mmCIF file with all atom_site columns, C-alpha atoms in Angstrom:
data_model
loop_
_atom_site.group_PDB
_atom_site.id
_atom_site.type_symbol
_atom_site.label_atom_id
_atom_site.label_alt_id
_atom_site.label_comp_id
_atom_site.label_asym_id
_atom_site.label_entity_id
_atom_site.label_seq_id
_atom_site.pdbx_PDB_ins_code
_atom_site.Cartn_x
_atom_site.Cartn_y
_atom_site.Cartn_z
_atom_site.occupancy
_atom_site.B_iso_or_equiv
_atom_site.pdbx_formal_charge
_atom_site.auth_seq_id
_atom_site.auth_comp_id
_atom_site.auth_asym_id
_atom_site.auth_atom_id
_atom_site.pdbx_PDB_model_num
ATOM 1   C CA . MET A 1 1   ? -124.614 -76.569 2.249  1.00 0.00 ? 1   MET A CA 1
ATOM 2   C CA . LYS A 1 2   ? -123.141 -73.926 -0.076 1.00 0.00 ? 2   LYS A CA 1
ATOM 3   C CA . ILE A 1 3   ? -126.495 -72.205 -0.440 1.00 0.00 ? 3   ILE A CA 1
ATOM 4   C CA . ASN A 1 4   ? -127.000 -72.073 3.330  1.00 0.00 ? 4   ASN A CA 1
ATOM 5   C CA . LEU A 1 5   ? -123.519 -70.600 3.809  1.00 0.00 ? 5   LEU A CA 1
ATOM 6   C CA . ILE A 1 6   ? -124.117 -67.995 1.089  1.00 0.00 ? 6   ILE A CA 1
ATOM 7   C CA . LEU A 1 7   ? -127.512 -67.055 2.574  1.00 0.00 ? 7   LEU A CA 1
ATOM 8   C CA . PHE A 1 8   ? -125.996 -66.863 6.059  1.00 0.00 ? 8   PHE A CA 1
ATOM 9   C CA . LEU A 1 9   ? -123.121 -64.603 4.937  1.00 0.00 ? 9   LEU A CA 1
ATOM 10  C CA . GLY A 1 10  ? -125.461 -62.561 2.733  1.00 0.00 ? 10  GLY A CA 1
ATOM 11  C CA . THR A 1 11  ? -127.747 -61.888 5.703  1.00 0.00 ? 11  THR A CA 1
ATOM 12  C CA . PHE A 1 12  ? -124.859 -60.568 7.784  1.00 0.00 ? 12  PHE A CA 1
ATOM 13  C CA . PHE A 1 13  ? -123.619 -58.486 4.850  1.00 0.00 ? 13  PHE A CA 1
ATOM 14  C CA . ILE A 1 14  ? -127.035 -56.870 4.263  1.00 0.00 ? 14  ILE A CA 1
ATOM 15  C CA . PHE A 1 15  ? -127.555 -56.321 7.995  1.00 0.00 ? 15  PHE A CA 1
ATOM 16  C CA . GLY A 1 16  ? -124.104 -54.670 8.197  1.00 0.00 ? 16  GLY A CA 1
ATOM 17  C CA . LEU A 1 17  ? -124.905 -52.340 5.296  1.00 0.00 ? 17  LEU A CA 1
ATOM 18  C CA . ALA A 1 18  ? -128.265 -51.392 6.785  1.00 0.00 ? 18  ALA A CA 1
ATOM 19  C CA . ASN A 1 19  ? -126.915 -50.496 10.233 1.00 0.00 ? 19  ASN A CA 1
ATOM 20  C CA . GLY A 1 20  ? -123.395 -49.280 9.481  1.00 0.00 ? 20  GLY A CA 1
ATOM 21  C CA . GLN A 1 21  ? -122.671 -45.539 9.690  1.00 0.00 ? 21  GLN A CA 1
ATOM 22  C CA . GLU A 1 22  ? -126.084 -44.205 10.595 1.00 0.00 ? 22  GLU A CA 1
ATOM 23  C CA . LYS A 1 23  ? -124.501 -40.928 11.793 1.00 0.00 ? 23  LYS A CA 1
ATOM 24  C CA . THR A 1 24  ? -122.074 -39.024 9.630  1.00 0.00 ? 24  THR A CA 1
ATOM 25  C CA . GLY A 1 25  ? -119.083 -37.222 11.083 1.00 0.00 ? 25  GLY A CA 1
ATOM 26  C CA . TRP A 1 26  ? -117.800 -36.834 14.607 1.00 0.00 ? 26  TRP A CA 1
ATOM 27  C CA . ASN A 1 27  ? -119.137 -34.459 17.196 1.00 0.00 ? 27  ASN A CA 1
ATOM 28  C CA . THR A 1 28  ? -118.256 -33.710 20.776 1.00 0.00 ? 28  THR A CA 1
ATOM 29  C CA . PRO A 1 29  ? -120.947 -33.478 23.468 1.00 0.00 ? 29  PRO A CA 1
ATOM 30  C CA . MET A 1 30  ? -121.249 -29.782 24.323 1.00 0.00 ? 30  MET A CA 1
ATOM 31  C CA . GLN A 1 31  ? -123.009 -27.625 26.902 1.00 0.00 ? 31  GLN A CA 1
ATOM 32  C CA . GLU A 1 32  ? -124.764 -24.599 25.415 1.00 0.00 ? 32  GLU A CA 1
ATOM 33  C CA . ILE A 1 33  ? -124.902 -21.124 26.932 1.00 0.00 ? 33  ILE A CA 1
ATOM 34  C CA . GLN A 1 34  ? -126.952 -18.367 25.341 1.00 0.00 ? 34  GLN A CA 1
ATOM 35  C CA . PHE A 1 35  ? -126.494 -14.661 25.934 1.00 0.00 ? 35  PHE A CA 1
ATOM 36  C CA . VAL A 1 36  ? -127.484 -11.443 24.178 1.00 0.00 ? 36  VAL A CA 1
ATOM 37  C CA . SER A 1 37  ? -125.120 -8.789  22.825 1.00 0.00 ? 37  SER A CA 1
ATOM 38  C CA . GLU A 1 38  ? -125.691 -5.048  23.047 1.00 0.00 ? 38  GLU A CA 1
ATOM 39  C CA . ALA A 1 39  ? -127.329 -5.042  19.606 1.00 0.00 ? 39  ALA A CA 1
ATOM 40  C CA . ASN A 1 40  ? -129.881 -7.570  20.990 1.00 0.00 ? 40  ASN A CA 1
ATOM 41  C CA . GLU A 1 41  ? -128.361 -10.332 18.889 1.00 0.00 ? 41  GLU A CA 1
ATOM 42  C CA . LEU A 1 42  ? -128.390 -13.830 20.291 1.00 0.00 ? 42  LEU A CA 1
ATOM 43  C CA . ALA A 1 43  ? -124.988 -15.437 20.754 1.00 0.00 ? 43  ALA A CA 1
ATOM 44  C CA . THR A 1 44  ? -124.578 -19.107 21.580 1.00 0.00 ? 44  THR A CA 1
ATOM 45  C CA . MET A 1 45  ? -121.505 -20.505 23.260 1.00 0.00 ? 45  MET A CA 1
ATOM 46  C CA . SER A 1 46  ? -121.034 -24.268 23.172 1.00 0.00 ? 46  SER A CA 1
ATOM 47  C CA . VAL A 1 47  ? -118.545 -25.416 25.800 1.00 0.00 ? 47  VAL A CA 1
ATOM 48  C CA . ASP A 1 48  ? -116.770 -28.764 25.629 1.00 0.00 ? 48  ASP A CA 1
ATOM 49  C CA . LYS A 1 49  ? -117.622 -31.032 28.572 1.00 0.00 ? 49  LYS A CA 1
ATOM 50  C CA . GLY A 1 50  ? -113.915 -31.226 29.432 1.00 0.00 ? 50  GLY A CA 1
ATOM 51  C CA . TYR A 1 51  ? -113.702 -27.386 29.386 1.00 0.00 ? 51  TYR A CA 1
ATOM 52  C CA . ARG A 1 52  ? -110.866 -27.401 26.850 1.00 0.00 ? 52  ARG A CA 1
ATOM 53  C CA . PHE A 1 53  ? -112.528 -25.144 24.264 1.00 0.00 ? 53  PHE A CA 1
ATOM 54  C CA . ALA A 1 54  ? -115.692 -23.224 23.460 1.00 0.00 ? 54  ALA A CA 1
ATOM 55  C CA . ASP A 1 55  ? -117.361 -22.414 20.146 1.00 0.00 ? 55  ASP A CA 1
ATOM 56  C CA . LEU A 1 56  ? -119.044 -19.006 19.950 1.00 0.00 ? 56  LEU A CA 1
ATOM 57  C CA . GLU A 1 57  ? -121.703 -18.462 17.279 1.00 0.00 ? 57  GLU A CA 1
ATOM 58  C CA . TYR A 1 58  ? -122.226 -14.735 16.789 1.00 0.00 ? 58  TYR A CA 1
ATOM 59  C CA . LYS A 1 59  ? -123.576 -12.821 13.782 1.00 0.00 ? 59  LYS A CA 1
ATOM 60  C CA . GLY A 1 60  ? -123.429 -15.856 11.524 1.00 0.00 ? 60  GLY A CA 1
ATOM 61  C CA . LYS A 1 61  ? -119.780 -16.626 12.327 1.00 0.00 ? 61  LYS A CA 1
ATOM 62  C CA . THR A 1 62  ? -118.256 -19.261 14.557 1.00 0.00 ? 62  THR A CA 1
ATOM 63  C CA . TYR A 1 63  ? -115.229 -18.598 16.737 1.00 0.00 ? 63  TYR A CA 1
ATOM 64  C CA . ARG A 1 64  ? -113.240 -21.134 18.739 1.00 0.00 ? 64  ARG A CA 1
ATOM 65  C CA . ILE A 1 65  ? -111.930 -19.997 22.130 1.00 0.00 ? 65  ILE A CA 1
ATOM 66  C CA . TYR A 1 66  ? -109.227 -22.055 23.846 1.00 0.00 ? 66  TYR A CA 1
ATOM 67  C CA . PHE A 1 67  ? -105.844 -22.061 25.574 1.00 0.00 ? 67  PHE A CA 1
ATOM 68  C CA . ASN A 1 68  ? -102.963 -23.067 23.280 1.00 0.00 ? 68  ASN A CA 1
ATOM 69  C CA . ARG A 1 69  ? -101.480 -26.469 24.185 1.00 0.00 ? 69  ARG A CA 1
ATOM 70  C CA . ASP A 1 70  ? -104.045 -26.603 27.004 1.00 0.00 ? 70  ASP A CA 1
ATOM 71  C CA . GLN A 1 71  ? -101.822 -24.447 29.235 1.00 0.00 ? 71  GLN A CA 1
ATOM 72  C CA . VAL A 1 72  ? -104.091 -22.234 31.329 1.00 0.00 ? 72  VAL A CA 1
ATOM 73  C CA . SER A 1 73  ? -102.269 -18.928 31.137 1.00 0.00 ? 73  SER A CA 1
ATOM 74  C CA . PHE A 1 74  ? -103.559 -15.669 29.662 1.00 0.00 ? 74  PHE A CA 1
ATOM 75  C CA . LYS A 1 75  ? -100.645 -15.476 27.231 1.00 0.00 ? 75  LYS A CA 1
ATOM 76  C CA . LYS A 1 76  ? -101.786 -18.859 25.805 1.00 0.00 ? 76  LYS A CA 1
ATOM 77  C CA . ALA A 1 77  ? -105.351 -17.577 25.113 1.00 0.00 ? 77  ALA A CA 1
ATOM 78  C CA . ARG A 1 78  ? -106.446 -17.934 21.486 1.00 0.00 ? 78  ARG A CA 1
ATOM 79  C CA . ILE A 1 79  ? -109.526 -16.963 19.486 1.00 0.00 ? 79  ILE A CA 1
ATOM 80  C CA . VAL A 1 80  ? -109.797 -18.553 16.020 1.00 0.00 ? 80  VAL A CA 1
ATOM 81  C CA . ASP A 1 81  ? -112.284 -17.929 13.216 1.00 0.00 ? 81  ASP A CA 1
ATOM 82  C CA . GLN A 1 82  ? -113.637 -21.418 12.454 1.00 0.00 ? 82  GLN A CA 1
ATOM 83  C CA . GLU A 1 83  ? -114.572 -20.666 8.816  1.00 0.00 ? 83  GLU A CA 1
ATOM 84  C CA . THR A 1 84  ? -111.153 -19.459 7.701  1.00 0.00 ? 84  THR A CA 1
ATOM 85  C CA . LYS A 1 85  ? -109.159 -21.356 10.385 1.00 0.00 ? 85  LYS A CA 1
ATOM 86  C CA . LEU A 1 86  ? -107.135 -18.166 10.948 1.00 0.00 ? 86  LEU A CA 1
ATOM 87  C CA . GLU A 1 87  ? -106.238 -16.833 14.367 1.00 0.00 ? 87  GLU A CA 1
ATOM 88  C CA . LEU A 1 88  ? -108.321 -13.757 15.170 1.00 0.00 ? 88  LEU A CA 1
ATOM 89  C CA . ALA A 1 89  ? -106.718 -12.799 18.495 1.00 0.00 ? 89  ALA A CA 1
ATOM 90  C CA . ARG A 1 90  ? -104.192 -13.985 21.037 1.00 0.00 ? 90  ARG A CA 1
ATOM 91  C CA . GLY A 1 91  ? -103.462 -13.106 24.626 1.00 0.00 ? 91  GLY A CA 1
ATOM 92  C CA . LYS A 1 92  ? -100.168 -11.487 25.528 1.00 0.00 ? 92  LYS A CA 1
ATOM 93  C CA . GLY A 1 93  ? -98.546  -10.437 28.797 1.00 0.00 ? 93  GLY A CA 1
ATOM 94  C CA . LYS A 1 94  ? -99.671  -10.958 32.389 1.00 0.00 ? 94  LYS A CA 1
ATOM 95  C CA . TYR A 1 95  ? -102.152 -9.295  34.714 1.00 0.00 ? 95  TYR A CA 1
ATOM 96  C CA . PHE A 1 96  ? -99.604  -9.140  37.539 1.00 0.00 ? 96  PHE A CA 1
ATOM 97  C CA . SER A 1 97  ? -97.139  -7.011  35.603 1.00 0.00 ? 97  SER A CA 1
ATOM 98  C CA . GLY A 1 98  ? -99.903  -4.900  34.025 1.00 0.00 ? 98  GLY A CA 1
ATOM 99  C CA . THR A 1 99  ? -99.053  -5.925  30.453 1.00 0.00 ? 99  THR A CA 1
ATOM 100 C CA . ALA A 1 100 ? -102.110 -8.128  29.721 1.00 0.00 ? 100 ALA A CA 1
ATOM 101 C CA . ARG A 1 101 ? -103.646 -7.462  26.323 1.00 0.00 ? 101 ARG A CA 1
ATOM 102 C CA . PHE A 1 102 ? -105.527 -9.087  23.472 1.00 0.00 ? 102 PHE A CA 1
ATOM 103 C CA . GLU A 1 103 ? -103.764 -8.543  20.156 1.00 0.00 ? 103 GLU A CA 1
ATOM 104 C CA . PHE A 1 104 ? -106.065 -8.894  17.164 1.00 0.00 ? 104 PHE A CA 1
ATOM 105 C CA . MET A 1 105 ? -104.580 -9.823  13.796 1.00 0.00 ? 105 MET A CA 1
ATOM 106 C CA . ASP A 1 106 ? -105.758 -6.561  12.208 1.00 0.00 ? 106 ASP A CA 1
ATOM 107 C CA . GLY A 1 107 ? -103.454 -4.678  14.588 1.00 0.00 ? 107 GLY A CA 1
ATOM 108 C CA . GLU A 1 108 ? -105.960 -3.569  17.221 1.00 0.00 ? 108 GLU A CA 1
ATOM 109 C CA . VAL A 1 109 ? -104.829 -4.104  20.817 1.00 0.00 ? 109 VAL A CA 1
ATOM 110 C CA . LEU A 1 110 ? -107.129 -4.310  23.833 1.00 0.00 ? 110 LEU A CA 1
ATOM 111 C CA . LYS A 1 111 ? -105.068 -3.479  26.920 1.00 0.00 ? 111 LYS A CA 1
ATOM 112 C CA . LEU A 1 112 ? -106.532 -5.071  30.011 1.00 0.00 ? 112 LEU A CA 1
ATOM 113 C CA . LYS A 1 113 ? -106.300 -4.537  33.748 1.00 0.00 ? 113 LYS A CA 1
ATOM 114 C CA . LYS A 1 114 ? -107.710 -6.789  36.441 1.00 0.00 ? 114 LYS A CA 1
ATOM 115 C CA . LYS A 1 115 ? -108.958 -5.407  39.751 1.00 0.00 ? 115 LYS A CA 1
ATOM 116 C CA . ASN A 1 116 ? -109.612 -7.998  42.430 1.00 0.00 ? 116 ASN A CA 1
ATOM 117 C CA . TYR A 1 117 ? -112.291 -7.608  45.100 1.00 0.00 ? 117 TYR A CA 1
ATOM 118 C CA . PRO A 1 118 ? -113.134 -9.887  48.040 1.00 0.00 ? 118 PRO A CA 1
ATOM 119 C CA . ASN A 1 119 ? -116.019 -11.592 46.197 1.00 0.00 ? 119 ASN A CA 1
ATOM 120 C CA . GLY A 1 120 ? -115.131 -11.007 42.568 1.00 0.00 ? 120 GLY A CA 1
ATOM 121 C CA . TYR A 1 121 ? -113.095 -9.013  40.092 1.00 0.00 ? 121 TYR A CA 1
ATOM 122 C CA . GLU A 1 122 ? -113.304 -6.662  37.110 1.00 0.00 ? 122 GLU A CA 1
ATOM 123 C CA . VAL A 1 123 ? -111.453 -6.812  33.826 1.00 0.00 ? 123 VAL A CA 1
ATOM 124 C CA . ILE A 1 124 ? -111.068 -3.268  32.526 1.00 0.00 ? 124 ILE A CA 1
ATOM 125 C CA . GLY A 1 125 ? -110.464 -2.663  28.834 1.00 0.00 ? 125 GLY A CA 1
ATOM 126 C CA . PRO A 1 126 ? -109.669 0.505   26.890 1.00 0.00 ? 126 PRO A CA 1
ATOM 127 C CA . TYR A 1 127 ? -113.334 1.624   26.863 1.00 0.00 ? 127 TYR A CA 1
ATOM 128 C CA . GLY A 1 128 ? -114.260 0.747   30.438 1.00 0.00 ? 128 GLY A CA 1
ATOM 129 C CA . ILE A 1 129 ? -115.298 -2.417  32.252 1.00 0.00 ? 129 ILE A CA 1
ATOM 130 C CA . LEU A 1 130 ? -115.183 -5.406  29.895 1.00 0.00 ? 130 LEU A CA 1
ATOM 131 C CA . PHE A 1 131 ? -116.057 -8.247  32.296 1.00 0.00 ? 131 PHE A CA 1
ATOM 132 C CA . LYS A 1 132 ? -117.297 -8.245  35.876 1.00 0.00 ? 132 LYS A CA 1
ATOM 133 C CA . VAL A 1 133 ? -117.745 -10.894 38.557 1.00 0.00 ? 133 VAL A CA 1
ATOM 134 C CA . GLU A 1 134 ? -119.759 -9.837  41.601 1.00 0.00 ? 134 GLU A CA 1
ATOM 135 C CA . ASN A 1 135 ? -120.487 -12.123 44.554 1.00 0.00 ? 135 ASN A CA 1
ATOM 136 C CA . HIS A 1 136 ? -118.895 -15.008 42.628 1.00 0.00 ? 136 HIS A CA 1
ATOM 137 C CA . GLY A 1 137 ? -121.364 -14.636 39.703 1.00 0.00 ? 137 GLY A CA 1
ATOM 138 C CA . ILE A 1 138 ? -120.979 -13.076 36.259 1.00 0.00 ? 138 ILE A CA 1
ATOM 139 C CA . SER A 1 139 ? -122.596 -9.634  35.981 1.00 0.00 ? 139 SER A CA 1
ATOM 140 C CA . PRO A 1 140 ? -123.775 -8.244  32.627 1.00 0.00 ? 140 PRO A CA 1
ATOM 141 C CA . VAL A 1 141 ? -121.564 -5.535  31.139 1.00 0.00 ? 141 VAL A CA 1
ATOM 142 C CA . LYS A 1 142 ? -122.169 -3.434  28.032 1.00 0.00 ? 142 LYS A CA 1
ATOM 143 C CA . THR A 1 143 ? -119.621 -3.758  25.233 1.00 0.00 ? 143 THR A CA 1
ATOM 144 C CA . LEU A 1 144 ? -118.718 -1.146  22.655 1.00 0.00 ? 144 LEU A CA 1
ATOM 145 C CA . ASN A 1 145 ? -117.997 -3.234  19.548 1.00 0.00 ? 145 ASN A CA 1
ATOM 146 C CA . ASP A 1 146 ? -117.715 -6.812  18.256 1.00 0.00 ? 146 ASP A CA 1
ATOM 147 C CA . LYS A 1 147 ? -114.104 -7.264  19.356 1.00 0.00 ? 147 LYS A CA 1
ATOM 148 C CA . ASP A 1 148 ? -115.034 -6.277  22.900 1.00 0.00 ? 148 ASP A CA 1
ATOM 149 C CA . PHE A 1 149 ? -117.879 -8.797  22.794 1.00 0.00 ? 149 PHE A CA 1
ATOM 150 C CA . ILE A 1 150 ? -115.606 -11.599 21.548 1.00 0.00 ? 150 ILE A CA 1
ATOM 151 C CA . ALA A 1 151 ? -113.021 -10.769 24.239 1.00 0.00 ? 151 ALA A CA 1
ATOM 152 C CA . GLN A 1 152 ? -115.834 -10.755 26.816 1.00 0.00 ? 152 GLN A CA 1
ATOM 153 C CA . ALA A 1 153 ? -116.901 -14.214 25.574 1.00 0.00 ? 153 ALA A CA 1
ATOM 154 C CA . PHE A 1 154 ? -113.361 -15.411 26.289 1.00 0.00 ? 154 PHE A CA 1
ATOM 155 C CA . PHE A 1 155 ? -113.667 -14.248 29.902 1.00 0.00 ? 155 PHE A CA 1
ATOM 156 C CA . VAL A 1 156 ? -117.056 -15.999 30.200 1.00 0.00 ? 156 VAL A CA 1
ATOM 157 C CA . PHE A 1 157 ? -115.382 -19.227 29.001 1.00 0.00 ? 157 PHE A CA 1
ATOM 158 C CA . GLU A 1 158 ? -112.480 -18.704 31.404 1.00 0.00 ? 158 GLU A CA 1
ATOM 159 C CA . ARG A 1 159 ? -114.877 -18.164 34.316 1.00 0.00 ? 159 ARG A CA 1
ATOM 160 C CA . ILE A 1 160 ? -116.807 -21.323 33.445 1.00 0.00 ? 160 ILE A CA 1
ATOM 161 C CA . ARG A 1 161 ? -113.546 -23.251 33.219 1.00 0.00 ? 161 ARG A CA 1
ATOM 162 C CA . ILE A 1 162 ? -112.405 -21.957 36.635 1.00 0.00 ? 162 ILE A CA 1
ATOM 163 C CA . THR A 1 163 ? -115.653 -22.625 38.488 1.00 0.00 ? 163 THR A CA 1
ATOM 164 C CA . GLN A 1 164 ? -116.618 -25.996 36.963 1.00 0.00 ? 164 GLN A CA 1
ATOM 165 C CA . SER A 1 165 ? -114.959 -29.386 36.858 1.00 0.00 ? 165 SER A CA 1
ATOM 166 C CA . PRO A 1 166 ? -115.364 -32.028 34.159 1.00 0.00 ? 166 PRO A CA 1
ATOM 167 C CA . PRO A 1 167 ? -117.934 -34.704 34.930 1.00 0.00 ? 167 PRO A CA 1
ATOM 168 C CA . SER A 1 168 ? -116.396 -37.919 36.170 1.00 0.00 ? 168 SER A CA 1
ATOM 169 C CA . ASP A 1 169 ? -119.266 -40.164 35.080 1.00 0.00 ? 169 ASP A CA 1
ATOM 170 C CA . ASP A 1 170 ? -118.234 -39.985 31.404 1.00 0.00 ? 170 ASP A CA 1
ATOM 171 C CA . VAL A 1 171 ? -114.742 -41.311 32.068 1.00 0.00 ? 171 VAL A CA 1
ATOM 172 C CA . MET A 1 172 ? -114.128 -45.022 32.272 1.00 0.00 ? 172 MET A CA 1
ATOM 173 C CA . VAL A 1 173 ? -110.647 -46.389 32.797 1.00 0.00 ? 173 VAL A CA 1
ATOM 174 C CA . ILE A 1 174 ? -109.958 -50.010 31.950 1.00 0.00 ? 174 ILE A CA 1
ATOM 175 C CA . TYR A 1 175 ? -106.689 -51.517 33.101 1.00 0.00 ? 175 TYR A CA 1
ATOM 176 C CA . THR A 1 176 ? -105.410 -54.628 31.371 1.00 0.00 ? 176 THR A CA 1
ATOM 177 C CA . SER A 1 177 ? -102.232 -56.516 31.964 1.00 0.00 ? 177 SER A CA 1
ATOM 178 C CA . ASN A 1 178 ? -100.599 -59.170 29.860 1.00 0.00 ? 178 ASN A CA 1
ATOM 179 C CA . TYR A 1 179 ? -97.757  -59.707 32.303 1.00 0.00 ? 179 TYR A CA 1
ATOM 180 C CA . ILE A 1 180 ? -97.433  -63.286 33.482 1.00 0.00 ? 180 ILE A CA 1
ATOM 181 C CA . ASN A 1 181 ? -95.352  -63.876 36.562 1.00 0.00 ? 181 ASN A CA 1
ATOM 182 C CA . PRO A 1 182 ? -93.069  -66.918 35.942 1.00 0.00 ? 182 PRO A CA 1
#
């Protein structure tokens, strides 16, 4: 009887070791978007399925783009370097008052203006048009430097977040109740 119990428990123990933790680490299912910079370098943006953040891989670096505390307002926009975990840029001001700008941590400021049209809009930076939406679709725009490209990637993420909604098939809500009516 003891031998059978030991063999039985040993089988479960070995089976548990063989199948436990096949994957290492956690990862979030992402949607990938690829686009090319002015220097013909491929940039990949991975967007969270809930549209809370995006990871931009560009020139061997990874940047995280998101809204701080998940409050969708330009002044809550953040761009973080994923390797150093330091904030690279943050949004300040508002489009309505004309004070919208991206402030980079090295002191550079990209002042932005937004012009609305019936079927789109333009975001104008210090060197010209930074981001353009025509007929409800994103139009390609040339950027001057890497900071312009990273700011443009933020507007691509923002446009995706505005036009898409999270899939409902991945969400399952289970209600349980332990309340017993006397």
